Coordinates of N, CA and C in Angstrom, one line a residue:
M1 N 4.6 -56.1 170.9 CA 3.5 -57.0 170.3 C 3.8 -58.4 171.2
R2 N 4.4 -58.6 171.7 CA 4.4 -60.2 172.9 C 3.8 -59.1 174.1
T3 N 4.1 -58.4 174.1 CA 3.5 -58.0 176.1 C 2.0 -57.2 175.6
R4 N 1.2 -57.5 174.7 CA 0.3 -56.5 174.3 C -1.4 -58.0 174.4
A5 N -0.4 -59.4 173.7 CA -0.8 -60.3 173.4 C -1.1 -61.2 175.1
K6 N -0.4 -60.6 175.5 CA 0.1 -61.2 176.7 C -0.5 -60.6 177.7
A7 N -1.3 -59.3 177.8 CA -2.1 -58.8 178.6 C -4.0 -59.2 178.1
W8 N -3.5 -59.3 176.2 CA -4.8 -59.6 175.9 C -5.1 -61.0 176.5
Y9 N -4.8 -62.4 176.6 CA -4.6 -63.9 177.4 C -4.9 -63.4 178.8
A10 N -4.2 -62.6 179.4 CA -4.4 -62.2 181.2 C -5.8 -62.2 180.9
G11 N -6.3 -60.8 180.3 CA -7.9 -60.6 180.4 C -8.9 -61.4 180.0
C12 N -8.9 -61.7 179.6 CA -9.7 -63.2 179.1 C -9.7 -64.0 179.4
L13 N -8.8 -64.9 180.6 CA -8.4 -65.7 181.7 C -9.3 -65.3 182.2
V14 N -9.1 -64.1 183.0 CA -10.0 -63.2 184.1 C -11.6 -63.4 183.8
L15 N -12.0 -62.8 182.6 CA -13.1 -63.1 182.2 C -14.2 -64.4 181.3
A16 N -13.4 -65.6 181.9 CA -13.7 -66.9 181.6 C -13.3 -67.1 183.3
V17 N -12.6 -66.6 184.5 CA -13.2 -66.9 185.8 C -14.1 -66.6 186.7
L18 N -14.6 -65.1 185.2 CA -15.7 -64.7 186.3 C -17.1 -65.1 185.4
L19 N -17.3 -65.5 184.5 CA -18.1 -66.2 183.6 C -18.3 -66.8 184.1
A20 N -17.6 -68.4 184.6 CA -17.6 -69.4 184.9 C -18.5 -69.1 186.8
C21 N -17.9 -68.6 188.0 CA -18.8 -68.3 188.7 C -19.8 -68.2 188.8
P22 N -20.7 -68.5 189.7 CA -21.9 -68.1 190.4 C -21.9 -66.9 190.9
P23 N -23.0 -65.4 191.2 CA -22.7 -64.7 191.7 C -23.5 -64.9 193.0
P24 N -23.2 -64.4 194.2 CA -23.4 -64.6 195.1 C -23.9 -64.1 195.6
A25 N -24.6 -64.9 197.0 CA -26.1 -65.6 197.2 C -26.5 -64.1 197.9
T26 N -28.0 -63.2 197.5 CA -28.4 -62.4 198.0 C -29.2 -62.6 199.0
A27 N -30.3 -61.8 200.0 CA -31.1 -61.9 200.5 C -31.9 -62.0 199.6
A28 N -32.9 -62.5 200.2 CA -34.4 -62.2 199.0 C -34.7 -60.6 199.8
A29 N -34.6 -59.9 199.0 CA -36.4 -59.1 199.5 C -37.4 -59.3 199.5
P30 N -37.9 -58.8 200.8 CA -38.6 -58.7 201.3 C -39.7 -58.9 200.5
P31 N -41.0 -59.5 200.8 CA -42.0 -59.3 199.6 C -42.7 -57.8 199.8
G32 N -43.2 -57.4 198.7 CA -44.0 -55.8 198.0 C -45.4 -56.2 199.2
P33 N -45.7 -54.6 199.7 CA -47.6 -55.1 200.2 C -48.4 -55.8 199.0
G34 N -49.3 -56.1 199.8 CA -50.2 -56.9 199.1 C -51.8 -56.1 198.5
P35 N -52.6 -56.5 198.2 CA -54.0 -55.3 197.5 C -54.3 -55.5 198.7
T36 N -55.1 -53.6 197.9 CA -55.6 -53.1 199.7 C -56.8 -54.0 199.5
E37 N -57.0 -53.7 200.7 CA -58.5 -54.8 201.0 C -59.5 -53.7 201.1
Y38 N -60.7 -53.0 201.0 CA -61.2 -52.2 201.0 C -62.8 -53.1 201.5
R39 N -62.9 -52.9 202.5 CA -64.4 -52.8 203.8 C -65.4 -52.3 203.3
I40 N -66.4 -52.5 203.0 CA -68.0 -51.4 202.4 C -69.1 -51.2 204.4
P41 N -69.0 -49.6 205.1 CA -69.2 -49.5 205.9 C -70.2 -49.6 206.0
Q42 N -70.5 -50.9 206.8 CA -72.6 -51.3 207.5 C -73.0 -50.4 207.5
W43 N -74.0 -48.7 207.3 CA -74.5 -47.7 207.6 C -75.6 -48.4 208.6
A44 N -75.5 -48.6 210.1 CA -77.1 -48.7 210.4 C -78.2 -48.5 210.2
D45 N -77.7 -46.8 210.1 CA -79.3 -46.1 209.9 C -78.7 -45.6 208.8
P46 N -78.6 -46.2 207.3 CA -78.7 -45.1 205.7 C -79.7 -43.6 205.7
D47 N -79.6 -42.3 204.9 CA -80.3 -41.6 205.0 C -80.7 -42.1 203.0
P48 N -81.6 -42.8 202.7 CA -81.6 -42.2 200.8 C -80.7 -41.5 200.2
G49 N -81.4 -40.5 200.8 CA -80.2 -39.0 200.1 C -81.5 -39.2 198.5
P50 N -80.8 -39.2 198.0 CA -81.1 -39.0 196.1 C -80.8 -40.2 195.5
W51 N -79.9 -41.2 196.4 CA -80.1 -42.4 195.5 C -81.2 -43.7 195.5
P52 N -81.8 -44.2 195.0 CA -82.3 -44.7 195.1 C -83.0 -46.4 195.9
L53 N -83.6 -46.9 196.5 CA -82.8 -47.3 197.3 C -84.1 -49.0 196.9
T54 N -83.8 -50.2 196.6 CA -84.4 -51.3 195.7 C -84.5 -52.8 196.6
G55 N -85.0 -53.3 197.2 CA -85.3 -54.4 196.4 C -86.5 -54.6 198.0
P56 N -86.6 -56.1 198.4 CA -87.6 -56.6 199.2 C -87.5 -55.8 201.0
A57 N -86.6 -54.9 201.4 CA -86.3 -54.3 202.3 C -86.7 -52.6 202.6
Y58 N -86.9 -52.6 201.5 CA -87.4 -50.7 200.9 C -88.6 -50.1 200.3
G59 N -89.3 -52.1 199.0 CA -90.2 -51.4 199.1 C -89.9 -50.5 197.4
P60 N -91.1 -50.3 196.3 CA -90.3 -49.6 195.7 C -89.2 -48.9 195.3
A61 N -88.4 -48.5 194.2 CA -87.5 -48.2 194.1 C -87.9 -46.6 194.4
A62 N -87.2 -45.3 195.0 CA -87.8 -44.0 194.8 C -87.6 -43.5 193.7
E63 N -89.1 -42.0 193.1 CA -89.1 -42.1 192.1 C -87.0 -40.6 191.7
P64 N -86.1 -41.2 190.8 CA -85.0 -40.3 190.7 C -85.4 -38.8 190.6
A65 N -84.3 -37.5 190.6 CA -84.1 -36.5 191.0 C -83.5 -36.2 189.8
F66 N -84.4 -35.1 188.5 CA -83.8 -35.0 187.9 C -83.1 -33.4 188.0
G67 N -82.5 -32.5 187.1 CA -82.7 -31.4 187.6 C -82.3 -30.6 189.0
P68 N -81.9 -29.4 188.9 CA -81.7 -28.8 189.9 C -82.4 -28.6 191.3
P69 N -82.0 -28.6 192.1 CA -83.5 -28.9 193.7 C -84.1 -28.1 193.8
A70 N -85.9 -28.8 194.2 CA -86.3 -27.1 194.3 C -85.7 -26.3 194.9
R71 N -86.3 -24.8 195.1 CA -85.7 -23.9 196.2 C -87.2 -23.9 197.2
P72 N -86.6 -24.6 198.7 CA -87.4 -25.1 199.9 C -88.5 -22.8 200.2
R73 N -89.6 -23.1 200.7 CA -90.5 -22.8 200.6 C -90.7 -23.0 202.0
G74 N -90.9 -21.7 202.6 CA -91.9 -22.2 204.0 C -90.8 -23.0 205.3
S75 N -91.6 -23.5 206.4 CA -90.4 -23.8 207.1 C -90.4 -25.7 207.1
P76 N -89.0 -26.2 208.1 CA -89.2 -27.8 207.1 C -90.5 -28.5 207.3
R77 N -90.9 -28.6 208.2 CA -92.6 -29.1 208.0 C -93.3 -28.9 207.7
D78 N -93.7 -27.1 206.8 CA -94.1 -27.1 205.6 C -93.7 -28.1 204.7
A79 N -92.6 -28.1 204.3 CA -91.8 -29.0 203.8 C -92.5 -30.7 203.4
V80 N -92.8 -30.9 204.5 CA -93.1 -32.7 205.3 C -94.2 -33.0 204.1
V81 N -95.1 -31.6 205.0 CA -96.8 -31.5 203.8 C -97.0 -31.5 202.9
R82 N -95.7 -30.7 201.8 CA -96.3 -29.9 200.3 C -95.6 -31.9 199.9
E83 N -94.0 -32.4 200.4 CA -94.4 -33.9 199.6 C -95.1 -35.0 200.7
V84 N -95.4 -34.8 200.9 CA -96.7 -36.7 201.5 C -98.2 -36.1 200.7
N85 N -98.5 -34.4 200.3 CA -99.6 -33.9 199.5 C -99.2 -34.7 197.7
R86 N -97.9 -34.4 197.6 CA -97.0 -35.0 196.5 C -97.8 -35.9 196.0
R87 N -96.8 -37.0 196.8 CA -97.4 -38.6 197.0 C -98.5 -39.1 196.7
R88 N -99.3 -38.4 197.6 CA -101.2 -38.5 197.9 C -101.5 -38.9 196.4
T89 N -101.3 -37.4 196.2 CA -102.3 -37.4 194.5 C -101.9 -38.0 193.6
K90 N -100.3 -38.6 193.7 CA -100.0 -38.6 192.5 C -100.6 -40.6 192.4
A91 N -101.3 -40.8 194.3 CA -101.2 -42.3 194.2 C -102.5 -42.0 193.9
G92 N -103.5 -41.0 194.3 CA -105.0 -40.9 193.9 C -106.2 -40.5 194.7
C93 N -105.2 -40.1 195.9 CA -105.5 -40.1 197.0 C -105.9 -38.4 197.5
P94 N -107.0 -37.6 198.5 CA -107.5 -36.2 199.0 C -105.7 -36.1 199.7
R95 N -105.6 -34.4 199.3 CA -104.6 -33.8 200.3 C -105.3 -33.7 201.5
V96 N -103.5 -33.5 202.5 CA -104.5 -33.8 203.4 C -103.9 -32.2 204.0
R97 N -104.6 -32.0 205.4 CA -104.7 -30.5 205.2 C -104.0 -29.8 206.8
V98 N -103.5 -28.9 207.0 CA -103.0 -28.7 208.7 C -103.5 -28.9 209.7
R99 N -104.2 -29.0 210.8 CA -104.5 -29.1 211.9 C -103.7 -29.0 213.0
S100 N -104.1 -27.5 214.1 CA -103.3 -27.6 214.9 C -103.1 -28.3 216.0
P101 N -103.8 -29.0 216.2 CA -103.6 -30.4 217.3 C -103.3 -31.1 217.1
L102 N -102.7 -31.3 215.7 CA -102.5 -32.5 215.0 C -100.9 -32.2 215.2
Q103 N -100.4 -30.7 215.2 CA -99.1 -30.2 215.2 C -98.7 -30.5 216.6
R104 N -100.0 -30.0 217.0 CA -99.5 -29.9 218.8 C -99.3 -31.6 219.3
A105 N -99.6 -32.8 219.1 CA -99.0 -33.7 219.5 C -97.5 -34.3 218.7
A106 N -97.7 -34.2 217.3 CA -96.4 -34.5 216.5 C -94.8 -34.0 217.4
Q107 N -95.1 -31.8 217.6 CA -94.4 -30.9 218.0 C -93.6 -32.3 219.6
A108 N -94.8 -32.4 220.1 CA -94.3 -32.9 221.5 C -93.9 -33.9 221.5
H109 N -94.3 -35.3 220.4 CA -93.7 -36.2 220.5 C -92.3 -36.0 219.9
S110 N -91.9 -35.2 218.8 CA -90.6 -35.2 218.3 C -89.5 -34.5 219.1
A111 N -90.6 -33.5 220.7 CA -89.5 -33.3 221.3 C -88.8 -33.8 222.1
D112 N -89.9 -35.1 223.1 CA -89.6 -35.8 223.8 C -89.1 -37.4 223.2
M113 N -89.0 -37.7 222.4 CA -88.0 -38.4 221.4 C -86.6 -38.3 221.1
A114 N -86.6 -36.1 221.0 CA -85.0 -36.0 221.2 C -84.4 -35.3 222.5
A115 N -86.2 -35.6 223.7 CA -84.9 -35.4 225.3 C -84.6 -36.4 225.2
H116 N -85.1 -37.8 225.2 CA -84.5 -39.5 225.6 C -83.9 -39.5 224.2
R117 N -83.4 -39.3 223.2 CA -82.9 -39.7 221.4 C -83.8 -41.6 221.9
R118 N -84.4 -41.7 221.7 CA -84.6 -42.5 221.0 C -86.2 -42.7 220.2
L119 N -85.7 -43.5 218.3 CA -87.0 -43.2 217.9 C -88.3 -44.5 218.2
T120 N -89.6 -43.9 219.0 CA -90.5 -44.6 218.9 C -91.7 -44.5 219.1
H121 N -92.7 -44.9 218.6 CA -94.2 -45.0 218.8 C -94.9 -44.2 219.9
T122 N -94.0 -44.9 220.7 CA -94.7 -45.0 222.5 C -94.6 -43.7 223.2
G123 N -95.3 -43.1 224.0 CA -95.5 -41.4 224.3 C -94.8 -42.1 225.6
P124 N -94.9 -40.0 226.5 CA -95.3 -40.2 228.3 C -96.0 -41.2 228.4
G125 N -95.3 -42.3 229.9 CA -96.8 -43.1 230.5 C -97.2 -43.9 229.0
G126 N -96.4 -44.3 228.5 CA -96.7 -45.3 227.2 C -98.3 -45.0 226.7
S127 N -98.0 -43.4 226.0 CA -99.1 -43.8 225.2 C -98.8 -43.4 223.8
S128 N -99.9 -44.4 222.8 CA -100.0 -44.4 221.9 C -100.0 -42.9 220.9
P129 N -100.4 -42.9 219.8 CA -100.3 -42.1 219.0 C -101.4 -41.5 219.0
A130 N -102.5 -42.8 218.8 CA -104.1 -41.8 219.0 C -104.3 -40.9 220.2
A131 N -103.9 -41.7 221.5 CA -104.6 -40.8 222.7 C -103.6 -39.6 222.5
R132 N -102.5 -39.6 222.2 CA -102.1 -38.3 221.6 C -102.7 -37.0 221.2
M133 N -102.6 -37.5 220.0 CA -103.8 -36.4 218.9 C -105.2 -36.5 220.0
R134 N -105.4 -37.2 220.4 CA -107.3 -37.1 221.5 C -107.0 -35.8 222.2
A135 N -105.9 -36.1 223.2 CA -104.9 -35.4 224.3 C -104.8 -34.3 223.4
A136 N -104.0 -34.0 222.5 CA -103.8 -32.6 222.1 C -105.1 -31.6 221.1
G137 N -106.2 -32.9 221.3 CA -107.8 -31.5 220.9 C -108.0 -32.1 219.9
Y138 N -107.8 -33.4 219.3 CA -108.1 -33.4 217.9 C -109.4 -35.4 217.8
P139 N -110.7 -35.1 217.5 CA -111.9 -36.0 218.0 C -111.1 -37.6 217.0
A140 N -110.3 -38.0 216.6 CA -109.7 -39.4 215.5 C -110.1 -40.4 215.9
V141 N -110.8 -40.7 215.2 CA -111.6 -42.1 214.9 C -110.3 -43.1 213.9
A142 N -109.1 -42.3 213.7 CA -108.1 -43.1 212.0 C -107.1 -42.5 213.0
T143 N -106.4 -42.8 212.9 CA -105.1 -42.2 212.7 C -104.0 -43.7 212.4
G144 N -102.6 -42.7 211.9 CA -101.3 -43.3 211.8 C -100.4 -42.5 211.9
E145 N -98.8 -42.8 211.9 CA -98.0 -42.4 212.4 C -96.9 -43.2 212.3
A146 N -95.7 -41.6 211.8 CA -94.8 -42.0 210.9 C -93.8 -41.1 211.3
V147 N -92.4 -42.2 212.2 CA -91.4 -41.5 212.7 C -90.3 -41.1 212.2
A148 N -89.1 -40.0 212.2 CA -87.5 -41.1 211.5 C -87.1 -39.7 211.8
S149 N -85.2 -39.8 212.2 CA -84.4 -39.3 212.9 C -83.6 -39.6 212.4
G150 N -81.6 -38.1 211.8 CA -81.2 -38.2 211.1 C -81.3 -37.8 210.3
V151 N -82.4 -37.4 209.6 CA -81.8 -37.2 208.4 C -82.9 -35.1 208.4
S152 N -81.7 -34.7 207.2 CA -81.9 -33.3 207.6 C -82.6 -33.1 206.7
T153 N -83.6 -32.9 205.8 CA -84.7 -32.5 205.5 C -85.6 -33.3 205.4
A154 N -86.2 -32.5 204.7 CA -88.4 -32.7 204.7 C -88.3 -34.3 203.7
A155 N -87.3 -34.0 202.8 CA -87.8 -34.4 201.2 C -87.4 -35.9 201.9
A156 N -85.1 -36.0 202.4 CA -85.2 -37.1 202.9 C -85.9 -37.7 203.8
A157 N -87.1 -37.1 205.0 CA -87.1 -37.5 205.6 C -88.4 -38.4 205.0
V158 N -89.5 -38.0 204.1 CA -91.1 -38.7 203.2 C -90.4 -39.6 202.4
T159 N -88.7 -39.6 201.2 CA -88.4 -40.4 201.0 C -87.9 -41.8 201.9
R160 N -87.7 -41.6 203.3 CA -87.2 -42.8 204.1 C -88.9 -43.7 204.2
W161 N -89.9 -42.6 204.3 CA -90.9 -43.2 205.0 C -91.7 -43.8 203.7
M162 N -91.0 -43.9 203.0 CA -91.8 -44.4 201.7 C -91.3 -45.2 201.1
H163 N -90.1 -45.6 201.9 CA -89.0 -47.3 201.8 C -89.3 -47.6 203.1
S164 N -89.9 -47.6 203.5 CA -90.6 -48.7 204.6 C -91.6 -48.4 204.2
R165 N -92.9 -50.3 203.8 CA -94.0 -50.9 203.5 C -94.5 -50.2 205.0
P166 N -94.4 -50.7 206.2 CA -95.7 -48.9 206.8 C -96.1 -48.1 206.9
H167 N -94.8 -47.3 206.7 CA -95.0 -45.7 206.6 C -95.9 -45.7 204.8
R168 N -95.2 -46.1 204.1 CA -95.9 -45.6 203.0 C -97.0 -46.3 203.1
A169 N -97.3 -47.5 203.9 CA -99.0 -47.5 203.7 C -99.5 -46.5 204.9
I170 N -99.6 -45.8 205.7 CA -99.9 -44.4 206.4 C -99.7 -43.5 205.6
I171 N -98.7 -42.9 204.5 CA -99.0 -41.9 203.6 C -100.2 -42.0 202.8
L172 N -100.2 -43.6 202.4 CA -100.9 -43.3 200.9 C -102.0 -44.1 201.7
T173 N -103.2 -44.0 203.2 CA -103.8 -44.3 202.9 C -105.2 -43.4 202.5
C174 N -106.1 -43.4 202.0 CA -106.8 -42.4 201.2 C -107.6 -41.0 202.3
R175 N -108.2 -42.7 203.5 CA -109.0 -41.8 204.5 C -108.8 -40.3 205.2
Y176 N -107.4 -40.7 205.4 CA -106.6 -39.8 206.6 C -107.4 -38.0 205.7
T177 N -107.1 -37.2 206.6 CA -107.8 -36.1 205.4 C -106.9 -35.6 206.1
D178 N -106.3 -35.4 207.5 CA -105.2 -34.3 208.7 C -104.2 -34.4 208.9
V179 N -103.3 -33.6 209.1 CA -102.6 -33.9 209.2 C -101.1 -33.2 210.0
G180 N -100.5 -33.5 211.2 CA -99.5 -32.6 212.1 C -98.6 -32.7 211.4
V181 N -96.7 -32.1 211.4 CA -96.1 -32.4 211.2 C -94.5 -32.0 212.4
G182 N -94.3 -32.7 213.2 CA -93.4 -32.1 214.5 C -92.1 -32.5 213.8
R183 N -91.2 -31.1 214.9 CA -89.2 -31.2 214.2 C -89.1 -31.2 215.0
S184 N -88.1 -31.9 215.5 CA -86.9 -30.8 216.8 C -85.3 -32.1 216.5
G185 N -84.5 -30.3 217.2 CA -83.0 -31.3 217.2 C -82.9 -31.7 218.0
G186 N -81.8 -31.6 218.6 CA -81.3 -32.6 219.8 C -79.7 -33.5 219.1
R187 N -79.4 -34.3 219.7 CA -78.1 -35.0 219.3 C -79.0 -36.4 218.7
G188 N -78.4 -36.4 217.3 CA -78.9 -37.8 217.0 C -79.9 -37.4 215.2
G189 N -80.4 -36.0 216.3 CA -81.6 -35.7 214.6 C -81.3 -35.3 213.7
P190 N -81.7 -34.1 213.1 CA -83.3 -33.6 213.7 C -84.4 -35.0 213.7
W191 N -85.5 -35.2 214.9 CA -86.5 -35.8 215.3 C -88.2 -35.4 214.6
W192 N -88.7 -36.6 213.8 CA -89.1 -36.4 213.1 C -90.4 -36.4 213.7
T193 N -92.3 -36.9 213.4 CA -92.7 -36.9 213.4 C -94.0 -36.6 212.3
L194 N -94.9 -37.6 211.9 CA -95.3 -37.0 211.3 C -96.6 -38.1 211.3
D195 N -98.1 -36.8 211.9 CA -99.6 -37.6 212.0 C -100.4 -37.2 211.3
L196 N -100.3 -38.4 210.9 CA -102.0 -38.4 209.9 C -103.7 -39.3 210.1
A197 N -104.7 -37.8 210.5 CA -105.9 -38.8 210.9 C -107.0 -38.0 210.0
A198 N -107.6 -38.8 210.4 CA -109.6 -38.4 209.9 C -110.0 -38.8 211.7
R199 N -111.6 -38.0 211.2 CA -112.3 -37.2 212.0 C -114.1 -38.2 212.3
H200 N -113.7 -38.7 210.7 CA -115.2 -39.2 211.0 C -114.5 -40.2 209.4

């Protein structure tokens, strides 16, 4: 009995010593990773796609796309003409008709932009859109041109033009009666040209 009491007192003494002594210092744990920083990429040439862009840089919001996309008919150039005429009809302007000379002028300009990988309204030798249309055989008295690159569909090209005030004004100029569309592939493309004009 006396041996058990001694053992019990010895155990209490060891426990008291342990409780009185502070734990040994340990090295501080390295700080964990901080919050992740997300950066929004700055696209130099955004493709609006189905998402409407608003604000002073883009003009009115794009029309929302509801339901399944329309099945494409004909060539991409035909699709551009349909999209342009849809916008013009909605604005109260007459539909424009495809003219071969304007098609030639627009296609030649798209091919030139693709060859030089440069989006511009200036053609070979410093030619203007009106000069190119007349050189192709169209007796233009009023002309307008829109160009785009890097958008794969006709709908995306027309949507981009509609978000640019100068190009939107060209598309919705009721005086124009005729149209030509050019499209060329290549690096940075497709390269699109929309030529609108009137002969009187």
